[in-house]
Coordinates of C-alpha atoms in Angstrom, one line a residue:
M1 CA 77.3 32.0 39.0
A2 CA 73.8 33.2 38.5
V3 CA 71.0 30.7 38.5
G4 CA 70.0 29.8 35.0
A5 CA 73.1 31.0 33.3
R6 CA 75.1 28.7 31.1
S7 CA 78.7 27.8 31.8
G8 CA 81.3 28.0 29.1
H9 CA 81.5 24.2 29.0
D10 CA 77.9 23.7 28.1
E11 CA 77.1 22.4 24.6
P12 CA 76.2 25.2 22.1
E13 CA 72.5 25.8 21.3
D14 CA 71.2 23.9 18.3
R15 CA 70.7 26.5 15.7
P16 CA 72.0 27.1 12.1
D17 CA 75.3 28.7 11.6
N18 CA 74.5 30.5 8.3
P19 CA 71.6 32.1 6.5
E20 CA 71.3 29.3 4.0
D21 CA 70.6 26.8 6.7
T22 CA 68.0 29.2 8.1
E23 CA 66.3 29.5 4.8
S24 CA 66.4 25.7 4.3
A25 CA 64.9 25.1 7.7
G26 CA 62.2 27.6 7.1
T27 CA 61.3 26.0 3.8
A28 CA 61.1 22.6 5.4
D29 CA 58.8 24.0 8.1
R30 CA 56.5 25.5 5.5
T31 CA 56.5 22.3 3.5
E32 CA 55.4 20.2 6.5
G33 CA 52.7 22.7 7.6
D34 CA 51.4 23.9 4.4
G35 CA 48.3 22.0 3.3
D36 CA 48.4 23.3 -0.3
S37 CA 51.9 21.8 -0.8
A38 CA 50.9 18.5 0.8
N39 CA 48.0 18.3 -1.8
G40 CA 50.3 18.8 -4.7
G41 CA 49.5 22.5 -4.8
R42 CA 45.7 22.1 -5.2
T43 CA 43.3 24.0 -3.1
P44 CA 40.8 21.8 -1.2
P45 CA 37.3 21.9 -2.8
K46 CA 34.9 24.2 -1.0
P47 CA 31.6 22.6 0.1
R48 CA 28.7 23.4 -2.1
S49 CA 26.3 26.1 -0.9
F50 CA 22.9 25.2 0.3
W51 CA 21.2 26.8 -2.7
K52 CA 23.3 24.7 -5.1
E53 CA 22.3 21.4 -3.3
L54 CA 18.6 22.4 -2.9
P55 CA 17.6 21.2 -6.5
L56 CA 19.3 17.9 -5.9
L57 CA 17.5 17.4 -2.5
I58 CA 14.2 18.3 -4.1
G59 CA 14.8 15.8 -6.9
I60 CA 15.6 13.0 -4.5
A61 CA 12.5 13.9 -2.4
L62 CA 10.2 13.8 -5.5
V63 CA 11.6 10.4 -6.6
L64 CA 11.1 9.0 -3.1
A65 CA 7.6 10.3 -3.0
L66 CA 6.8 8.8 -6.4
L67 CA 8.2 5.4 -5.3
I68 CA 6.2 5.5 -2.1
K69 CA 3.0 6.4 -3.9
T70 CA 3.6 3.6 -6.5
F71 CA 4.7 0.8 -4.2
L72 CA 3.9 1.6 -0.6
V73 CA 1.0 3.9 0.3
Q74 CA -1.1 6.5 -1.5
A75 CA -3.4 9.2 -0.3
F76 CA -7.0 9.3 -1.4
S77 CA -9.7 11.9 -0.8
I78 CA -13.3 10.8 0.1
P79 CA -15.6 12.5 -2.4
S80 CA -19.0 11.3 -1.1
D81 CA -21.1 10.3 1.9
S82 CA -21.4 6.6 1.0
M83 CA -19.0 5.5 3.8
Q84 CA -20.4 7.5 6.7
D85 CA -19.9 7.5 9.6
T86 CA -16.7 5.5 9.1
L87 CA -15.5 8.1 6.6
Q88 CA -16.7 11.6 6.0
R89 CA -16.7 13.6 2.8
G90 CA -13.3 15.3 2.5
D91 CA -11.4 12.8 4.7
R92 CA -7.9 11.8 3.4
V93 CA -7.1 8.1 3.8
L94 CA -3.8 6.3 3.3
V95 CA -4.1 3.1 1.3
D96 CA -1.7 0.2 1.7
K97 CA -0.4 -0.7 -1.8
L98 CA 2.5 -2.9 -0.6
T99 CA 0.7 -6.1 0.5
P100 CA -1.0 -6.8 -2.8
W101 CA 2.5 -7.0 -4.4
F102 CA 3.1 -10.0 -2.3
G103 CA -0.1 -11.8 -3.3
S104 CA -2.4 -10.6 -0.5
E105 CA -6.1 -10.5 -1.5
P106 CA -8.9 -8.5 -0.1
K107 CA -10.5 -9.8 3.1
R108 CA -14.0 -9.5 4.5
G109 CA -14.5 -6.4 6.5
E110 CA -11.6 -4.4 4.9
V111 CA -12.3 -0.9 3.5
V112 CA -10.7 -1.0 0.1
V113 CA -10.1 1.5 -2.8
F114 CA -10.7 0.1 -6.3
H115 CA -10.9 1.3 -9.8
D116 CA -14.3 1.7 -11.5
P117 CA -15.0 -1.8 -12.8
G118 CA -17.0 -0.2 -15.6
G119 CA -20.2 1.7 -15.5
W120 CA -20.3 2.4 -11.8
L121 CA -19.2 6.1 -12.1
E122 CA -20.4 6.8 -15.6
D123 CA -22.7 9.6 -14.4
T124 CA -20.2 11.1 -12.0
Q125 CA -18.4 14.2 -13.1
T126 CA -14.7 14.4 -12.3
P127 CA -13.0 17.7 -11.3
N128 CA -10.7 19.4 -13.8
P129 CA -7.4 20.0 -11.8
N130 CA -4.8 22.5 -12.7
V131 CA -1.2 21.6 -13.7
V132 CA 0.1 21.9 -10.1
Q133 CA -2.6 19.6 -8.7
K134 CA -1.9 17.1 -11.5
F135 CA 1.8 17.1 -10.7
L136 CA 1.3 16.7 -6.9
S137 CA -1.2 13.9 -7.5
F138 CA 1.2 12.1 -9.9
I139 CA 4.0 12.0 -7.3
G140 CA 1.6 11.2 -4.4
L141 CA 1.8 14.4 -2.4
M142 CA -1.9 15.1 -3.1
P143 CA -4.9 12.8 -3.5
S144 CA -5.8 12.1 -7.1
V145 CA -8.9 14.0 -8.3
E146 CA -9.0 12.6 -11.8
E147 CA -8.9 8.9 -11.3
K148 CA -12.3 7.2 -11.1
D149 CA -11.8 5.2 -7.9
L150 CA -14.4 4.1 -5.3
I151 CA -14.1 3.1 -1.7
K152 CA -16.3 0.5 -0.1
R153 CA -16.2 -2.3 2.6
V154 CA -15.7 -5.9 1.5
I155 CA -18.6 -8.0 2.5
G156 CA -17.9 -11.2 0.6
V157 CA -14.9 -12.8 -1.1
G158 CA -14.5 -15.4 -3.8
G159 CA -16.5 -18.6 -2.9
D160 CA -18.8 -16.8 -0.4
T161 CA -22.6 -16.7 -0.7
V162 CA -24.0 -13.3 0.3
E163 CA -27.7 -12.5 0.9
C164 CA -29.9 -9.9 2.5
K165 CA -33.7 -10.0 2.6
K166 CA -35.9 -7.1 3.5
N167 CA -35.8 -6.3 7.2
G168 CA -33.1 -9.0 7.6
P169 CA -29.4 -8.8 8.2
V170 CA -26.7 -9.3 5.7
T171 CA -25.6 -12.9 5.8
V172 CA -22.3 -14.4 4.6
N173 CA -22.3 -18.2 4.1
G174 CA -25.4 -18.3 6.3
K175 CA -23.9 -16.3 9.1
A176 CA -25.6 -13.0 10.0
L177 CA -23.4 -9.9 10.3
D178 CA -23.8 -7.6 13.2
D179 CA -23.1 -4.5 11.2
Q180 CA -24.6 -1.9 13.7
S181 CA -21.0 -1.0 14.8
F182 CA -20.1 0.4 11.4
I183 CA -23.2 1.2 9.3
F184 CA -24.7 4.7 9.4
P185 CA -26.9 5.3 12.5
G186 CA -30.6 4.7 11.6
N187 CA -29.8 2.7 8.4
T188 CA -31.1 -0.7 7.8
P189 CA -28.8 -3.4 6.4
C190 CA -30.5 -3.5 2.9
N191 CA -34.1 -2.5 3.0
D192 CA -33.5 0.0 0.1
E193 CA -32.1 -2.8 -2.1
P194 CA -32.4 -6.4 -0.9
F195 CA -30.3 -9.0 -2.8
G196 CA -29.3 -12.6 -3.1
P197 CA -28.4 -15.2 -2.5
I198 CA -25.4 -14.5 -4.7
K199 CA -22.4 -16.7 -5.1
V200 CA -19.3 -14.5 -5.4
P201 CA -17.0 -15.8 -8.1
E202 CA -13.4 -16.7 -7.3
G203 CA -11.0 -13.8 -7.6
R204 CA -13.8 -11.2 -7.0
I205 CA -15.4 -9.4 -4.1
W206 CA -18.9 -8.1 -3.1
V207 CA -18.7 -4.6 -1.6
M208 CA -21.1 -2.3 0.2
G209 CA -21.0 1.2 1.6
D210 CA -21.4 1.8 5.3
H211 CA -24.1 4.4 4.6
R212 CA -26.4 1.8 3.1
Q213 CA -29.2 4.1 2.1
N214 CA -26.7 6.4 0.3
S215 CA -24.4 4.0 -1.5
L216 CA -24.5 2.8 -5.0
D217 CA -22.5 -0.4 -4.3
S218 CA -22.6 -4.0 -5.6
R219 CA -26.3 -4.2 -5.1
Y220 CA -27.0 -1.6 -7.7
H221 CA -24.7 -3.0 -10.5
Q222 CA -25.9 -6.6 -10.8
N223 CA -26.9 -5.9 -14.4
L224 CA -23.3 -5.1 -15.4
P225 CA -20.5 -7.7 -16.2
G226 CA -19.5 -9.3 -12.9
N227 CA -23.0 -9.1 -11.6
G228 CA -22.1 -6.4 -9.1
T229 CA -18.8 -8.0 -8.0
V230 CA -15.4 -6.4 -8.4
S231 CA -12.3 -8.2 -9.7
N232 CA -9.4 -8.4 -7.2
D233 CA -7.2 -7.0 -10.0
E234 CA -9.1 -3.7 -9.8
V235 CA -8.4 -3.3 -6.1
V236 CA -5.8 -0.6 -5.5
G237 CA -5.3 -1.5 -1.8
R238 CA -6.7 -1.4 1.7
A239 CA -7.5 1.9 3.4
I240 CA -5.6 1.6 6.7
V241 CA -5.8 5.0 8.4
V242 CA -7.7 8.4 8.2
A243 CA -4.8 10.8 8.0
W244 CA -6.5 14.1 7.6
P245 CA -8.0 16.2 9.1
I246 CA -5.9 15.7 12.2
N247 CA -8.9 15.7 14.6
R248 CA -10.3 12.7 12.7
W249 CA -7.2 10.6 12.7
A250 CA -8.1 6.9 13.2
T251 CA -7.2 3.5 12.0
L252 CA -9.7 1.3 10.0
P253 CA -9.7 -2.1 11.6
I254 CA -11.8 -5.1 10.5
P255 CA -15.0 -5.4 12.6
K256 CA -15.1 -8.5 14.8
T257 CA -18.3 -9.7 13.2
F258 CA -16.3 -10.8 10.1
D259 CA -14.2 -13.1 12.2
Q260 CA -17.1 -15.0 13.8
P261 CA -16.9 -18.8 13.9
G262 CA -18.2 -20.7 10.9
I263 CA -18.1 -17.8 8.5
N264 CA -15.3 -19.4 6.6
D265 CA -16.8 -22.9 6.4
Q266 CA -18.5 -22.4 3.1
S267 CA -15.4 -20.9 1.4
A268 CA -13.3 -23.8 2.6
L269 CA -15.9 -26.2 1.4
N270 CA -16.0 -24.5 -2.0
S271 CA -12.2 -24.7 -2.3
A272 CA -12.3 -28.3 -1.4
M273 CA -15.0 -28.9 -4.0
G274 CA -12.9 -27.2 -6.6
L275 CA -10.0 -29.5 -5.7
A276 CA -12.1 -32.6 -5.6
P277 CA -12.2 -33.5 -9.3
G278 CA -8.4 -33.3 -9.6
A279 CA -8.0 -35.4 -6.4
L280 CA -10.4 -38.0 -7.7
G281 CA -8.6 -38.2 -11.0
V282 CA -5.3 -38.8 -9.3
A283 CA -6.8 -41.4 -7.0
G284 CA -8.4 -43.2 -9.9
A285 CA -5.3 -43.1 -12.1
L286 CA -2.9 -44.3 -9.4
P287 CA -4.0 -48.0 -9.3
L288 CA -3.9 -48.2 -13.1
V289 CA -0.3 -46.8 -13.1
L290 CA 0.8 -49.3 -10.4
W291 CA -0.9 -52.3 -12.2
R292 CA 0.8 -51.3 -15.5
R293 CA 4.2 -50.9 -13.8
R294 CA 3.9 -54.4 -12.2
R295 CA 3.2 -55.9 -15.6
L296 CA 6.1 -54.3 -17.3
T297 CA 8.4 -55.3 -14.4
A298 CA 7.1 -58.9 -14.6
G299 CA 7.7 -59.0 -18.4
R300 CA 11.3 -57.9 -18.1
T301 CA 12.0 -60.5 -15.3
A302 CA 10.6 -63.3 -17.4
G303 CA 12.7 -62.4 -20.4

């Protein structure tokens, strides 16, 4: 017997005996392997083309850009030389708008952007942007050119006493600032416009430009409401980084002179003085309340 041949006693091959069985088997095979039949006869949906999804992607990107501009960071363009050499005309800075939402207030030494408190930019002409520029500014992809905003460095905060005499340094709560690390080379601290002593009201700040001889800052607006100070509510946020041009990329930290020992003493004292009347009132009323309580308790016990 040849190798591989079947003997007559072997079981017959498993195959259908008639054409109907063949047709049924073929139908079953098609049913199991046919995706259309498995899905109830429906053709699977084709993926959308890139061009159909592009408008949706653009819409999502614009919404995200608007949310970022409104709540996180916003780009601003530097329009003048008042903050040289820290910032140059034409620089783009990113401003942190998130921390003010959590109650953070401006701190000494920070570079902040703030809305015109009223009258500071009345003689400044604003550009007339086209529709595209307005739209890109609205969603935060381009610095605003219409808003009347200023950028200066915070020198004093609420409760501080600031002063600068001719040929002298700027002092905060009696502590002299070493501002040579950030004011424009060759500038004096305030020889063009000495000021003070000025007590900064609570909830307000005293600001100055780093280019002292080319900055119409708090010193020059003492005749306006607020006496040259700016309300914290007008502050948009802190400038944290120079983002453009690339070769000028840099962070904007607080100079160390604003962290010198003792500079906070006067502010702390003023805060304590503000709390003193209330504390004295509580201290004075407490013995009276205790005395009255003892009398009432004694009367109920006797009855």
